[in-house]
PDB file of C-alpha atoms in Angstrom:
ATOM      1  CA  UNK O  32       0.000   0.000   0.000  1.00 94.00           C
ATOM      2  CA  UNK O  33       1.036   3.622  -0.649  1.00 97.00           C
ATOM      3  CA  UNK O  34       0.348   6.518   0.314  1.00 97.00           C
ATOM      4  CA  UNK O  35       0.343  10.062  -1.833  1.00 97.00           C
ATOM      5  CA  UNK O  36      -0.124  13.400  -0.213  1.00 97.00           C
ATOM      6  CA  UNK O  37      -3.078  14.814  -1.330  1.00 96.00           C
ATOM      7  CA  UNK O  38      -2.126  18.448  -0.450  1.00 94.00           C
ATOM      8  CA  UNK O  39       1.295  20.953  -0.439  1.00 93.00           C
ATOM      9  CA  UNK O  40       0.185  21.356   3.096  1.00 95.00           C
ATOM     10  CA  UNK O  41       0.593  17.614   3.763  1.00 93.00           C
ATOM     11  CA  UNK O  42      -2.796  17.341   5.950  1.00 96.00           C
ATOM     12  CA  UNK O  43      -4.151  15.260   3.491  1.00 96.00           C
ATOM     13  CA  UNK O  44      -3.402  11.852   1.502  1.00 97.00           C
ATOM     14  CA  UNK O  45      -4.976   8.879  -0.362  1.00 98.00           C
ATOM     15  CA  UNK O  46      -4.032   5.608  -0.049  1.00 98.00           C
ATOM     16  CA  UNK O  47      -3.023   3.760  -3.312  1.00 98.00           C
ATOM     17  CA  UNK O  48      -3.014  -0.240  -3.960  1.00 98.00           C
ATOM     18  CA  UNK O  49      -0.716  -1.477  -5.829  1.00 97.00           C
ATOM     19  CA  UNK O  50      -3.767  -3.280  -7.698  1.00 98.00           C
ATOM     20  CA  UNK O  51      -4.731   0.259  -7.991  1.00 98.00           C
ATOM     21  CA  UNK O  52      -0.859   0.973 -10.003  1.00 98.00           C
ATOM     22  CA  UNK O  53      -1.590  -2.377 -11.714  1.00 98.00           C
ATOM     23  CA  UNK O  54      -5.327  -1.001 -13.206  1.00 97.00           C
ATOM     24  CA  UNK O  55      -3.593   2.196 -13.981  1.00 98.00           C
ATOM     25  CA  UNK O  56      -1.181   0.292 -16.280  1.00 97.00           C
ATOM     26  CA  UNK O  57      -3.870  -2.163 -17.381  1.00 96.00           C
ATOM     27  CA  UNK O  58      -6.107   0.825 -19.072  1.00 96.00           C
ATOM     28  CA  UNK O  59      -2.528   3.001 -20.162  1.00 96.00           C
ATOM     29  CA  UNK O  60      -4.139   5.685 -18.011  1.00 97.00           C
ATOM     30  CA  UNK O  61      -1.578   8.328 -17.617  1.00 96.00           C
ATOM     31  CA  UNK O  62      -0.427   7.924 -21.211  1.00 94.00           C
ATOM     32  CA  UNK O  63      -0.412  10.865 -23.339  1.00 92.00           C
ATOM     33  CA  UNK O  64      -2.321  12.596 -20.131  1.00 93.00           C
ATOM     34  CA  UNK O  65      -0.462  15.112 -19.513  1.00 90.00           C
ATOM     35  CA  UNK O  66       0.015  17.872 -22.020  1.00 85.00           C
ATOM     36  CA  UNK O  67       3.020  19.054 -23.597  1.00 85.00           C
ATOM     37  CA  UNK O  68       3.691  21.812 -20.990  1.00 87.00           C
ATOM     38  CA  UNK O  69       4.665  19.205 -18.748  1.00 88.00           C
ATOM     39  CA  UNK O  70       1.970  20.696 -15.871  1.00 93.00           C
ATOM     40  CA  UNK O  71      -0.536  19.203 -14.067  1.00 95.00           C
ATOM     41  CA  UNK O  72      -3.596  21.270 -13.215  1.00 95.00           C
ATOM     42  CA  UNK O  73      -7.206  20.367 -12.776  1.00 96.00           C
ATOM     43  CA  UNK O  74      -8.276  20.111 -16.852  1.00 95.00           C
ATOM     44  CA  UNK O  75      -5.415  17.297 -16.599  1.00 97.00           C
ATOM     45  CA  UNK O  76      -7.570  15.419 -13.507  1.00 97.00           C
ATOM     46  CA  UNK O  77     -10.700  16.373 -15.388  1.00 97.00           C
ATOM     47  CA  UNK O  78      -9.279  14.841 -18.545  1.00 97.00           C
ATOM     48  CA  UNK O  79      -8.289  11.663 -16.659  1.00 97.00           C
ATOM     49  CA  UNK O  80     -12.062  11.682 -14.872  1.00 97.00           C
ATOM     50  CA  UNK O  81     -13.542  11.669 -18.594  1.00 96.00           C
ATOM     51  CA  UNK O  82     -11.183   9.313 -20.304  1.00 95.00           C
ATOM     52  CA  UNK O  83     -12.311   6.670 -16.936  1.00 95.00           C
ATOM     53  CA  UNK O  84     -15.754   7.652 -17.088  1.00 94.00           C
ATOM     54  CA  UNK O  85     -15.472   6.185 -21.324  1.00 94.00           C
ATOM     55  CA  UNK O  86     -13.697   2.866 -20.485  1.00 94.00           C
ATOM     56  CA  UNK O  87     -16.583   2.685 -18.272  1.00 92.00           C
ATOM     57  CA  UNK O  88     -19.189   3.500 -20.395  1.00 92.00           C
ATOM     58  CA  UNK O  89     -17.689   1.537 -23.595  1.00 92.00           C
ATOM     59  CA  UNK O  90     -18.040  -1.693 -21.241  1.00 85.00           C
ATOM     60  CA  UNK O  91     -20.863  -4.043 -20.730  1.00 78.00           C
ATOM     61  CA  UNK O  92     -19.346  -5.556 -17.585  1.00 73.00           C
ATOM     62  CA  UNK O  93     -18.038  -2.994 -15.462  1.00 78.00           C
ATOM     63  CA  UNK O  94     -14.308  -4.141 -14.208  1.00 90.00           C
ATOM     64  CA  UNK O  95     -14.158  -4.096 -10.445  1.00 94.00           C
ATOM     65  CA  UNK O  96     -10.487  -2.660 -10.440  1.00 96.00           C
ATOM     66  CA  UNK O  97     -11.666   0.083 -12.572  1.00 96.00           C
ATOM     67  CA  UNK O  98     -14.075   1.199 -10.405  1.00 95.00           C
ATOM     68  CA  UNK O  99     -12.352   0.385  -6.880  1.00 97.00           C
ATOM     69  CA  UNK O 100      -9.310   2.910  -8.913  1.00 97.00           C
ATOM     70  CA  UNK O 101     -12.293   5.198  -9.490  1.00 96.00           C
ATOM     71  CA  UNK O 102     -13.878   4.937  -6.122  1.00 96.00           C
ATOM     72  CA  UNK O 103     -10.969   4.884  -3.489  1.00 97.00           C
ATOM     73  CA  UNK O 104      -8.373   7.567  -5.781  1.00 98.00           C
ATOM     74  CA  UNK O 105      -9.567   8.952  -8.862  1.00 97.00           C
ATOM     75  CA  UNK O 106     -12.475  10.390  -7.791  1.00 97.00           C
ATOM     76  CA  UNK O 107     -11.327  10.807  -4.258  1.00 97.00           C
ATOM     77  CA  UNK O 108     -13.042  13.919  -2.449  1.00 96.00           C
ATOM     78  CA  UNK O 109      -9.225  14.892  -1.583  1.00 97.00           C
ATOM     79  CA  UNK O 110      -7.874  14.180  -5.048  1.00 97.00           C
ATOM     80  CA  UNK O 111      -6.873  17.585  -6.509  1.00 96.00           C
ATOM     81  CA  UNK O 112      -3.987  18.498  -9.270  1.00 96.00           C
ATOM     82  CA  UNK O 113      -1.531  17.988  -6.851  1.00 97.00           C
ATOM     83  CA  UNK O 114      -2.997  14.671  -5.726  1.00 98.00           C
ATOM     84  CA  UNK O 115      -2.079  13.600  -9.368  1.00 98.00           C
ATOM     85  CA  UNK O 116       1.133  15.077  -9.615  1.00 97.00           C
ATOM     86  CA  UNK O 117       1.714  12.336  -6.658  1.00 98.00           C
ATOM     87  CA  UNK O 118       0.198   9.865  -8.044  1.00 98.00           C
ATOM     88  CA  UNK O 119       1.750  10.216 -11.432  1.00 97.00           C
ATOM     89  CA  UNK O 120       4.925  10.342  -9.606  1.00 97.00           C
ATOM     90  CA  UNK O 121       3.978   7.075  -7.310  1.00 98.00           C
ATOM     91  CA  UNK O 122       2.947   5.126 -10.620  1.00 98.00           C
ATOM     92  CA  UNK O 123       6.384   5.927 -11.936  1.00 96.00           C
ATOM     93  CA  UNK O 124       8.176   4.906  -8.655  1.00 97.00           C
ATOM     94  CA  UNK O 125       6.214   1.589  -9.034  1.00 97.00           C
ATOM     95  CA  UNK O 126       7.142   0.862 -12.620  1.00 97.00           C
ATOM     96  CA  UNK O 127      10.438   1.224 -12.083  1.00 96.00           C
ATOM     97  CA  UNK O 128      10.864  -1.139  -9.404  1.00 94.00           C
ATOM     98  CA  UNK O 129       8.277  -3.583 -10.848  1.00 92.00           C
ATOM     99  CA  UNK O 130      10.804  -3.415 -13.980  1.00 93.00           C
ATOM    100  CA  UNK O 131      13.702  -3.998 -12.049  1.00 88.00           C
ATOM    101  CA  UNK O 132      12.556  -6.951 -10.195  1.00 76.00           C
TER     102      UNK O 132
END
């Protein structure tokens, strides 16, 4: 389990499974997400909340990892821009030491 901080203040965080990480890579979610600026703001959440909300729409079956993502950190009451930054950044963290294992 992992844990992201939610907030630059650090009183908030969301905790992130790593069959959370694992549905992220499933679905290529962060790919091509994040614009060519290089910054994460709340279009590029919004952008990730629509692009989840048309998996989900495009399936007959709903996948329960999709929507446990969806549920416990996507759409997350504390899950802002910066939430993503850190979770973009945890995902990346992950990879890498999935890769190297």
């Amino acid at each position: 389990m992992y844990k992201i901080q939610a907030n630059a203040s650090g009183t908030r965080s969301i905790e992130v499974s790593e069959e959370h990480l694992q549905t992220i890579e499933k679905y290529a979610l962060l790919k091509d997400l994040i614009d060519s600026n290089g910054f994460i703001d709340e279009g590029v959440l919004d952008k990730l909340k629509f692009n989840v909300r048309s998996i989900l729409e495009s399936q007959e079956t709903g996948d329960k990892a999709l929507l446990d993502l969806c549920l416990d950190v996507i759409y997350n009451a504390n899950m802002k821009a910066f939430g993503l930054h850190q979770l973009v950044l945890c995902y990346i963290a992950w990879k890498e030491k999935t890769e190297s294992n």
